[in-house]
Amino acid sequence: MFRLDQPIVITIDGPAGTGKSSVARALAARLGLDFLDTGAMYRAAAAVALDRRLSLGDHAGIVAAAREAEIGFDWSLDPPGLLVFGEIMGERIRSAAVTAIVSGVAGIRALRELMVERQRAIAAKHPRLVTEGRDQGSVVFPDAKVKFYLDASPAVRAERRARQLEELGQKVDVAALREEIIARDKSDMGRVDGPLVRPAGSILIDTSDKSREQVIEELERQVRELAARA
Ligand code: DC
């Protein structure tokens, strides 16, 4: 049972390139909820590891650096600004260097524990939340009132990523992006801790043939229907 004017957590999980972030952000705005991008937190940890020249195998070093960085958000900004060592970290988290190592960083058990703890602390302060990632409905918020799982074919996801990167002024090779996406899925689905899975009780949305606007409409409709039924 839930009401849309009460504390409510909505989770959106799924692989890269399904449009999760922009859809989650728009859904949050439509429902008057806060928006949490948990991928940005793992990307921030990867960026800090790169800055400190830590090797991917140095789990203790990466976790210590991420803890020190106090990864969080400035909620006065829209979307909330990613904070690392008290400073806003911008689009650097989307760089090719960060993207290349982030899945490996996100596979570090102790780092995931730290991030899960932070995400729950954020939800305690922002109890009306749309949160997106890979493990939000399965591990972090298993009691969330509404859970979505967004999916799309690798080809469609590669095309979408290519458009995003072009907008950031990066050169793209769509075939290479597709291979990268497949490899990243495998890594995200295969890890022992917090793997990418379709959470029990989640609503599956295949976004391959849908526009961003159609996906947002669909999610909003589903949430409002569930709230009316509750
Ligand atoms: O959604 P994204 O591409 O910004 O995510 C970056 C990486 O972080 C990706 O490899 C998956 C990982 N991730 C994760 O393991 N758990 C989350 N809750 C969010 C992201």
mmCIF file of C-alpha atoms and ligand atoms in Angstrom:
data_model
loop_
_atom_site.group_PDB
_atom_site.id
_atom_site.type_symbol
_atom_site.label_atom_id
_atom_site.label_comp_id
_atom_site.label_asym_id
_atom_site.label_seq_id
_atom_site.Cartn_x
_atom_site.Cartn_y
_atom_site.Cartn_z
ATOM 1 C CA MET A 1 0.000 0.000 0.000
ATOM 2 C CA PHE A 2 1.346 3.420 -0.802
ATOM 3 C CA ARG A 3 0.409 7.002 -1.431
ATOM 4 C CA LEU A 4 2.252 9.372 -3.678
ATOM 5 C CA ASP A 5 2.250 12.126 -1.047
ATOM 6 C CA GLN A 6 4.003 9.903 1.522
ATOM 7 C CA PRO A 7 7.545 8.511 1.737
ATOM 8 C CA ILE A 8 7.975 6.217 -1.255
ATOM 9 C CA VAL A 9 10.978 4.619 -2.942
ATOM 10 C CA ILE A 10 10.759 3.707 -6.631
ATOM 11 C CA THR A 11 13.673 1.700 -8.024
ATOM 12 C CA ILE A 12 14.761 1.559 -11.667
ATOM 13 C CA ASP A 13 17.386 -1.027 -12.556
ATOM 14 C CA GLY A 14 18.733 -2.279 -15.842
ATOM 15 C CA PRO A 15 21.795 -2.336 -18.058
ATOM 16 C CA ALA A 16 23.586 0.663 -19.577
ATOM 17 C CA GLY A 17 21.955 2.428 -22.496
ATOM 18 C CA THR A 18 18.344 1.702 -21.604
ATOM 19 C CA GLY A 19 17.784 5.363 -20.794
ATOM 20 C CA LYS A 20 17.434 4.728 -17.062
ATOM 21 C CA SER A 21 19.020 7.971 -15.898
ATOM 22 C CA SER A 22 17.035 10.405 -17.965
ATOM 23 C CA VAL A 23 13.820 8.432 -17.466
ATOM 24 C CA ALA A 24 14.348 8.210 -13.701
ATOM 25 C CA ARG A 25 15.038 11.908 -13.512
ATOM 26 C CA ALA A 26 11.939 12.825 -15.506
ATOM 27 C CA LEU A 27 9.742 10.418 -13.531
ATOM 28 C CA ALA A 28 10.985 11.918 -10.265
ATOM 29 C CA ALA A 29 10.161 15.420 -11.533
ATOM 30 C CA ARG A 30 6.650 14.398 -12.611
ATOM 31 C CA LEU A 31 5.888 12.749 -9.293
ATOM 32 C CA GLY A 32 7.589 15.410 -7.155
ATOM 33 C CA LEU A 33 10.226 12.975 -5.859
ATOM 34 C CA ASP A 34 13.996 13.260 -5.496
ATOM 35 C CA PHE A 35 16.281 11.493 -7.960
ATOM 36 C CA LEU A 36 19.340 9.381 -7.134
ATOM 37 C CA ASP A 37 21.855 8.309 -9.811
ATOM 38 C CA THR A 38 23.833 5.520 -8.117
ATOM 39 C CA GLY A 39 25.958 4.845 -11.210
ATOM 40 C CA ALA A 40 27.403 8.341 -10.707
ATOM 41 C CA MET A 41 28.614 7.250 -7.253
ATOM 42 C CA TYR A 42 30.517 4.255 -8.689
ATOM 43 C CA ARG A 43 31.861 6.494 -11.451
ATOM 44 C CA ALA A 44 33.074 8.973 -8.821
ATOM 45 C CA ALA A 45 34.909 6.168 -6.998
ATOM 46 C CA ALA A 46 36.538 5.152 -10.303
ATOM 47 C CA ALA A 47 37.572 8.765 -11.023
ATOM 48 C CA VAL A 48 39.138 9.071 -7.564
ATOM 49 C CA ALA A 49 41.015 5.775 -8.119
ATOM 50 C CA LEU A 50 42.362 7.150 -11.416
ATOM 51 C CA ASP A 51 43.395 10.454 -9.797
ATOM 52 C CA ARG A 52 45.273 8.576 -7.095
ATOM 53 C CA ARG A 53 46.821 6.242 -9.658
ATOM 54 C CA LEU A 54 45.531 3.244 -7.721
ATOM 55 C CA SER A 55 45.600 -0.098 -9.478
ATOM 56 C CA LEU A 56 42.293 -1.932 -9.909
ATOM 57 C CA GLY A 57 43.654 -4.686 -7.699
ATOM 58 C CA ASP A 58 44.187 -2.320 -4.767
ATOM 59 C CA HIS A 59 40.753 -2.850 -3.261
ATOM 60 C CA ALA A 60 41.640 -1.489 0.172
ATOM 61 C CA GLY A 61 43.170 1.647 -1.374
ATOM 62 C CA ILE A 62 40.148 2.271 -3.611
ATOM 63 C CA VAL A 63 37.676 1.796 -0.770
ATOM 64 C CA ALA A 64 39.696 4.050 1.565
ATOM 65 C CA ALA A 65 39.916 6.764 -1.107
ATOM 66 C CA ALA A 66 36.163 6.533 -1.842
ATOM 67 C CA ARG A 67 35.393 6.781 1.867
ATOM 68 C CA GLU A 68 37.652 9.805 2.252
ATOM 69 C CA ALA A 69 36.054 11.452 -0.791
ATOM 70 C CA GLU A 70 32.652 11.386 1.005
ATOM 71 C CA ILE A 71 30.849 10.803 -2.285
ATOM 72 C CA GLY A 72 27.429 12.444 -2.115
ATOM 73 C CA PHE A 73 25.223 15.041 -3.762
ATOM 74 C CA ASP A 74 24.421 18.731 -3.572
ATOM 75 C CA TRP A 75 20.634 18.532 -3.470
ATOM 76 C CA SER A 76 20.180 22.234 -4.136
ATOM 77 C CA LEU A 77 21.038 21.553 -7.801
ATOM 78 C CA ASP A 78 18.780 19.960 -10.420
ATOM 79 C CA PRO A 79 19.785 17.239 -11.073
ATOM 80 C CA PRO A 80 21.616 16.885 -7.756
ATOM 81 C CA GLY A 81 25.320 17.654 -8.221
ATOM 82 C CA LEU A 82 27.779 14.855 -7.536
ATOM 83 C CA LEU A 83 30.074 15.848 -4.646
ATOM 84 C CA VAL A 84 33.579 14.412 -4.299
ATOM 85 C CA PHE A 85 35.879 15.818 -1.621
ATOM 86 C CA GLY A 86 33.277 18.556 -1.158
ATOM 87 C CA GLU A 87 33.549 19.722 -4.782
ATOM 88 C CA ILE A 88 31.172 19.217 -7.679
ATOM 89 C CA MET A 89 32.563 16.626 -10.065
ATOM 90 C CA GLY A 90 31.087 17.269 -13.498
ATOM 91 C CA GLU A 91 30.889 15.278 -16.708
ATOM 92 C CA ARG A 92 34.352 13.852 -16.132
ATOM 93 C CA ILE A 93 32.638 10.820 -14.640
ATOM 94 C CA ARG A 94 31.354 10.020 -18.169
ATOM 95 C CA SER A 95 34.863 10.060 -19.690
ATOM 96 C CA ALA A 96 36.155 7.020 -21.575
ATOM 97 C CA ALA A 97 38.859 6.479 -18.914
ATOM 98 C CA VAL A 98 36.298 6.266 -16.110
ATOM 99 C CA THR A 99 33.887 4.155 -18.180
ATOM 100 C CA ALA A 100 36.677 1.685 -18.964
ATOM 101 C CA ILE A 101 37.327 0.822 -15.312
ATOM 102 C CA VAL A 102 34.050 1.517 -13.528
ATOM 103 C CA SER A 103 32.601 -1.964 -13.838
ATOM 104 C CA GLY A 104 35.751 -3.422 -12.259
ATOM 105 C CA VAL A 105 35.598 -0.852 -9.477
ATOM 106 C CA ALA A 106 31.900 -1.617 -8.931
ATOM 107 C CA GLY A 107 32.815 -5.280 -8.466
ATOM 108 C CA ILE A 108 34.761 -4.581 -5.274
ATOM 109 C CA ARG A 109 32.709 -6.009 -2.442
ATOM 110 C CA ALA A 110 33.766 -3.542 0.262
ATOM 111 C CA LEU A 111 33.131 -0.624 -2.077
ATOM 112 C CA ARG A 112 29.630 -1.888 -2.777
ATOM 113 C CA GLU A 113 29.005 -2.187 0.947
ATOM 114 C CA LEU A 114 30.068 1.424 1.401
ATOM 115 C CA MET A 115 27.886 2.620 -1.482
ATOM 116 C CA VAL A 116 24.855 0.631 -0.320
ATOM 117 C CA GLU A 117 25.232 2.156 3.142
ATOM 118 C CA ARG A 118 25.440 5.662 1.628
ATOM 119 C CA GLN A 119 22.474 5.077 -0.648
ATOM 120 C CA ARG A 120 20.342 3.981 2.305
ATOM 121 C CA ALA A 121 21.516 7.017 4.292
ATOM 122 C CA ILE A 122 20.506 9.235 1.357
ATOM 123 C CA ALA A 123 17.067 7.575 1.266
ATOM 124 C CA ALA A 124 16.669 8.209 5.000
ATOM 125 C CA LYS A 125 17.102 11.937 4.314
ATOM 126 C CA HIS A 126 15.226 11.871 0.996
ATOM 127 C CA PRO A 127 12.487 9.331 1.659
ATOM 128 C CA ARG A 128 10.536 10.281 -1.474
ATOM 129 C CA LEU A 129 12.944 8.962 -4.042
ATOM 130 C CA VAL A 130 13.351 7.548 -7.530
ATOM 131 C CA THR A 131 16.657 5.688 -7.482
ATOM 132 C CA GLU A 132 18.353 4.071 -10.454
ATOM 133 C CA GLY A 133 21.218 1.611 -10.812
ATOM 134 C CA ARG A 134 21.812 -2.123 -11.045
ATOM 135 C CA ASP A 135 20.968 -3.391 -7.546
ATOM 136 C CA GLN A 136 18.469 -0.869 -6.249
ATOM 137 C CA GLY A 137 15.401 -3.126 -6.223
ATOM 138 C CA SER A 138 17.286 -6.334 -5.463
ATOM 139 C CA VAL A 139 19.783 -5.391 -2.732
ATOM 140 C CA VAL A 140 19.567 -1.772 -1.623
ATOM 141 C CA PHE A 141 15.799 -1.247 -1.362
ATOM 142 C CA PRO A 142 14.173 -4.699 -1.501
ATOM 143 C CA ASP A 143 11.043 -3.234 0.132
ATOM 144 C CA ALA A 144 10.600 -0.477 -2.455
ATOM 145 C CA LYS A 145 6.934 0.081 -3.287
ATOM 146 C CA VAL A 146 7.482 0.074 -7.046
ATOM 147 C CA LYS A 147 10.348 -1.581 -8.930
ATOM 148 C CA PHE A 148 11.077 -1.259 -12.620
ATOM 149 C CA TYR A 149 13.560 -3.151 -14.783
ATOM 150 C CA LEU A 150 14.414 -1.416 -18.049
ATOM 151 C CA ASP A 151 15.946 -3.391 -20.883
ATOM 152 C CA ALA A 152 16.705 -2.939 -24.610
ATOM 153 C CA SER A 153 18.655 -4.790 -27.286
ATOM 154 C CA PRO A 154 22.463 -4.248 -27.305
ATOM 155 C CA ALA A 155 22.249 -2.678 -30.789
ATOM 156 C CA VAL A 156 19.718 -0.065 -29.663
ATOM 157 C CA ARG A 157 21.682 0.617 -26.488
ATOM 158 C CA ALA A 158 24.912 1.126 -28.452
ATOM 159 C CA GLU A 159 23.162 3.626 -30.746
ATOM 160 C CA ARG A 160 21.841 5.556 -27.747
ATOM 161 C CA ARG A 161 25.228 5.633 -26.047
ATOM 162 C CA ALA A 162 26.786 6.833 -29.303
ATOM 163 C CA ARG A 163 24.361 9.787 -29.478
ATOM 164 C CA GLN A 164 25.085 10.672 -25.827
ATOM 165 C CA LEU A 165 28.850 10.585 -26.345
ATOM 166 C CA GLU A 166 28.567 12.617 -29.545
ATOM 167 C CA GLU A 167 26.694 15.242 -27.586
ATOM 168 C CA LEU A 168 29.643 15.323 -25.181
ATOM 169 C CA GLY A 169 31.908 15.904 -28.173
ATOM 170 C CA GLN A 170 33.505 12.430 -28.063
ATOM 171 C CA LYS A 171 34.332 10.433 -31.195
ATOM 172 C CA VAL A 172 32.411 7.151 -31.367
ATOM 173 C CA ASP A 173 32.669 3.757 -33.018
ATOM 174 C CA VAL A 174 29.206 2.169 -32.702
ATOM 175 C CA ALA A 175 30.401 -1.409 -33.291
ATOM 176 C CA ALA A 176 33.064 -1.035 -30.592
ATOM 177 C CA LEU A 177 30.474 0.504 -28.257
ATOM 178 C CA ARG A 178 28.190 -2.474 -28.805
ATOM 179 C CA GLU A 179 30.992 -4.886 -27.873
ATOM 180 C CA GLU A 180 31.830 -2.748 -24.846
ATOM 181 C CA ILE A 181 28.189 -2.799 -23.735
ATOM 182 C CA ILE A 182 27.978 -6.584 -24.056
ATOM 183 C CA ALA A 183 31.229 -6.989 -22.094
ATOM 184 C CA ARG A 184 30.040 -4.590 -19.390
ATOM 185 C CA ASP A 185 26.693 -6.417 -19.053
ATOM 186 C CA LYS A 186 28.555 -9.671 -18.624
ATOM 187 C CA SER A 187 30.754 -8.167 -15.955
ATOM 188 C CA ASP A 188 27.825 -6.461 -14.162
ATOM 189 C CA MET A 189 25.673 -9.630 -14.311
ATOM 190 C CA GLY A 190 28.459 -12.011 -13.387
ATOM 191 C CA ARG A 191 29.777 -10.435 -10.225
ATOM 192 C CA VAL A 192 29.091 -12.055 -6.890
ATOM 193 C CA ASP A 193 27.971 -8.950 -5.002
ATOM 194 C CA GLY A 194 25.018 -6.899 -6.163
ATOM 195 C CA PRO A 195 24.948 -8.359 -9.691
ATOM 196 C CA LEU A 196 22.663 -6.853 -12.293
ATOM 197 C CA VAL A 197 19.490 -8.940 -12.010
ATOM 198 C CA ARG A 198 15.854 -8.391 -12.662
ATOM 199 C CA PRO A 199 14.536 -7.900 -9.097
ATOM 200 C CA ALA A 200 11.710 -10.077 -7.861
ATOM 201 C CA GLY A 201 8.433 -8.239 -8.269
ATOM 202 C CA SER A 202 9.808 -5.731 -10.763
ATOM 203 C CA ILE A 203 7.908 -4.482 -13.795
ATOM 204 C CA LEU A 204 9.833 -5.213 -17.003
ATOM 205 C CA ILE A 205 9.874 -2.464 -19.630
ATOM 206 C CA ASP A 206 11.561 -3.153 -22.976
ATOM 207 C CA THR A 207 12.537 0.273 -24.260
ATOM 208 C CA SER A 208 13.972 -0.896 -27.634
ATOM 209 C CA ASP A 209 11.065 0.434 -29.700
ATOM 210 C CA LYS A 210 9.953 3.213 -27.393
ATOM 211 C CA SER A 211 10.923 6.848 -27.288
ATOM 212 C CA ARG A 212 12.164 8.346 -24.043
ATOM 213 C CA GLU A 213 8.836 10.176 -23.717
ATOM 214 C CA GLN A 214 6.846 6.950 -24.174
ATOM 215 C CA VAL A 215 8.885 5.201 -21.482
ATOM 216 C CA ILE A 216 8.364 8.067 -19.028
ATOM 217 C CA GLU A 217 4.603 8.068 -19.751
ATOM 218 C CA GLU A 218 4.446 4.299 -19.231
ATOM 219 C CA LEU A 219 6.285 4.413 -15.904
ATOM 220 C CA GLU A 220 4.209 7.301 -14.609
ATOM 221 C CA ARG A 221 0.996 5.544 -15.641
ATOM 222 C CA GLN A 222 2.064 2.325 -13.894
ATOM 223 C CA VAL A 223 3.008 4.142 -10.674
ATOM 224 C CA ARG A 224 -0.263 6.108 -10.591
ATOM 225 C CA GLU A 225 -2.294 2.959 -11.275
ATOM 226 C CA LEU A 226 -0.550 1.076 -8.481
ATOM 227 C CA ALA A 227 -1.076 4.000 -6.108
ATOM 228 C CA ALA A 228 -4.768 4.188 -6.989
ATOM 229 C CA ARG A 229 -5.138 0.459 -6.352
ATOM 230 C CA ALA A 230 -3.240 0.507 -3.061
HETATM 231 O O1 DC B 1 24.654 3.501 -14.964
HETATM 232 P P1 DC B 1 26.129 3.819 -15.191
HETATM 233 O O2 DC B 1 26.626 3.455 -16.546
HETATM 234 O O3 DC B 1 26.473 5.230 -14.824
HETATM 235 O O4 DC B 1 26.901 2.859 -14.142
HETATM 236 C C1 DC B 1 28.291 2.868 -14.061
HETATM 237 C C2 DC B 1 28.816 1.524 -13.592
HETATM 238 O O5 DC B 1 28.500 1.320 -12.228
HETATM 239 C C3 DC B 1 28.308 0.303 -14.361
HETATM 240 O O6 DC B 1 29.405 -0.519 -14.716
HETATM 241 C C4 DC B 1 27.452 -0.432 -13.390
HETATM 242 C C5 DC B 1 27.881 0.070 -12.049
HETATM 243 N N1 DC B 1 26.769 0.233 -11.119
HETATM 244 C C6 DC B 1 26.582 -0.732 -10.179
HETATM 245 O O7 DC B 1 27.329 -1.724 -10.161
HETATM 246 N N2 DC B 1 25.580 -0.606 -9.270
HETATM 247 C C7 DC B 1 24.767 0.459 -9.301
HETATM 248 N N3 DC B 1 23.798 0.562 -8.399
HETATM 249 C C8 DC B 1 24.939 1.455 -10.278
HETATM 250 C C9 DC B 1 25.955 1.307 -11.190
#
